[in-house]
Amino acid sequence: MIHTGRHFLQIPGPTNVPFRVLRAMDRPVIDHRSAEFAQLSLEVLQGIRGVFQTASPVIIYASSGSGAWEAALVNTLSPGDKILLFETGRFSELWRQIAERFGLVVEYVPGSWRRGIAASDVEARLTADSSHSFKAVLAVHNETSTGVTSNIAEIRRVMNQLRHPALLMVDTVSGLASADYRHDEWQVDVSVSGSQKGLMLPPGLGFNAISEKALAATRTAKLPRSYWDWNEMLKFNAQGFFPSTPATNLLYALREALHMLQEEGLPNVFHRHQRLASATRTAVRAWGLEIVCEEPSEYSNSVTAVFTPAGHDADRLRKIILDNFDMSLGAGLGKLAGKVFRIGHLGHFNDLMLAGTLSGVEMGLALTGIPHKEGGVQAALRQLAATSAPAPTLWPKS
Ligand SMILES: Cc1ncc(COP(=O)(O)O)c(C=O)c1O
């Protein structure tokens, strides 16, 4: 089928890459041992700290988010170590799989995939662990498979209240630069992220923001590591270099994306995402469809997962929308396969892009014969018009 105009990439990552970022990448590769390169990498290594809201180092890998998951574990833990991981959806499952392949003993706390991590669960598990056998607590901040967020500040509060010494590791692959995320304030020890979501970059960069405590854990951590070794990276990064060949053009892209985030201002970035997410949910409710996330305080800024009515295949809906309107929506993952479609509303995204996205969904629902009420788009447009976008203010460069 021939399609004209722009493809609508409305999966929850990879996201639409702005022209500014594409142009910034469209340059010759330079010598990664040169002074010019060092200037670029020192700028992005510093700039990315602002997005994690940390003064600590952020490691940048040429990798996907999964590499950054692995890096968090192998730098801090030893075979046989016990870790506590909460089931939030498909991505908590996959992180668990990596941990188990490395011989870590995972206590996997069951979850419904419709709610975030309950502070009471954290409290119960850690209270029962009076011998402090858990070496790390792992949480997914924004579960991309369900559109549910977990309250990381609350998890830290419980850990501190119980004086539990475990490291706190958080996956914010689809939360960073879309929802407020505070590595330092929440005393996160390792924050894991990737380039292809809120940061508006192509896939290919993985991130670990690391606390002093996490860095200290590398001294006793016995899991084998080479490429992922933080200390090796930090040694080179101090001079603006990398131990092996870095993804130079993705670093150009990162520099431009950081400039864009700075120009808009992080609080405005979060507000924009929150507003577009809210209008999305208004449309879904007006269609009479059910949102996967059950708790309003846990709605995701980045993605809304929506159930199709029983007996109606969500993948058929996605295919009809792709074939007819050239729009990609996220599939249901794991146990939600075929039952759910996901609308990505993160990264380089605005009111009219959302209007187009929701129009594609509403037309797709009609074409597929899925029972729904008309008027979801209209309801979302009314809400967008009533909540004007804030004027960008300059993000103070600290
Ligand atoms: C929350 C979350 N964690 C981890 C990952 C894994 O990242 P990647 O697919 O880049 O390896 C993803 C990917 O979508 C994700 O959404």
Coordinates of C-alpha atoms and ligand atoms in Angstrom, one line a residue, residues 64-66 69 91 142 144 171 173-174 196-197, ligand 1:
S64 CA 19.7 -0.2 24.1
G65 CA 17.9 0.1 27.4
S66 CA 18.5 -3.6 28.0
W69 CA 19.6 -2.8 32.7
F91 CA 9.4 -4.8 31.6
N142 CA 7.0 4.0 34.2
T144 CA 5.6 1.0 29.3
D171 CA 14.2 1.7 35.4
V173 CA 13.5 4.1 30.3
S174 CA 10.1 5.5 29.4
Q196 CA 14.6 6.4 22.2
K197 CA 11.8 7.8 24.3
Ligands
LIG1 C1 10.4 0.5 30.8 C2 11.3 -0.2 29.8 N1 12.4 -0.8 30.3 C3 13.4 -1.3 29.5 C4 13.2 -1.4 28.1 C5 14.2 -2.1 27.3 O1 14.8 -1.2 26.5 P1 15.4 -1.6 25.1 O2 14.2 -2.2 24.3 O3 15.9 -0.3 24.5 O4 16.5 -2.6 25.3 C6 12.0 -0.8 27.6 C7 11.8 -0.7 26.1 O5 10.8 -0.4 25.6 C8 11.1 -0.1 28.5 O6 10.0 0.5 28.0

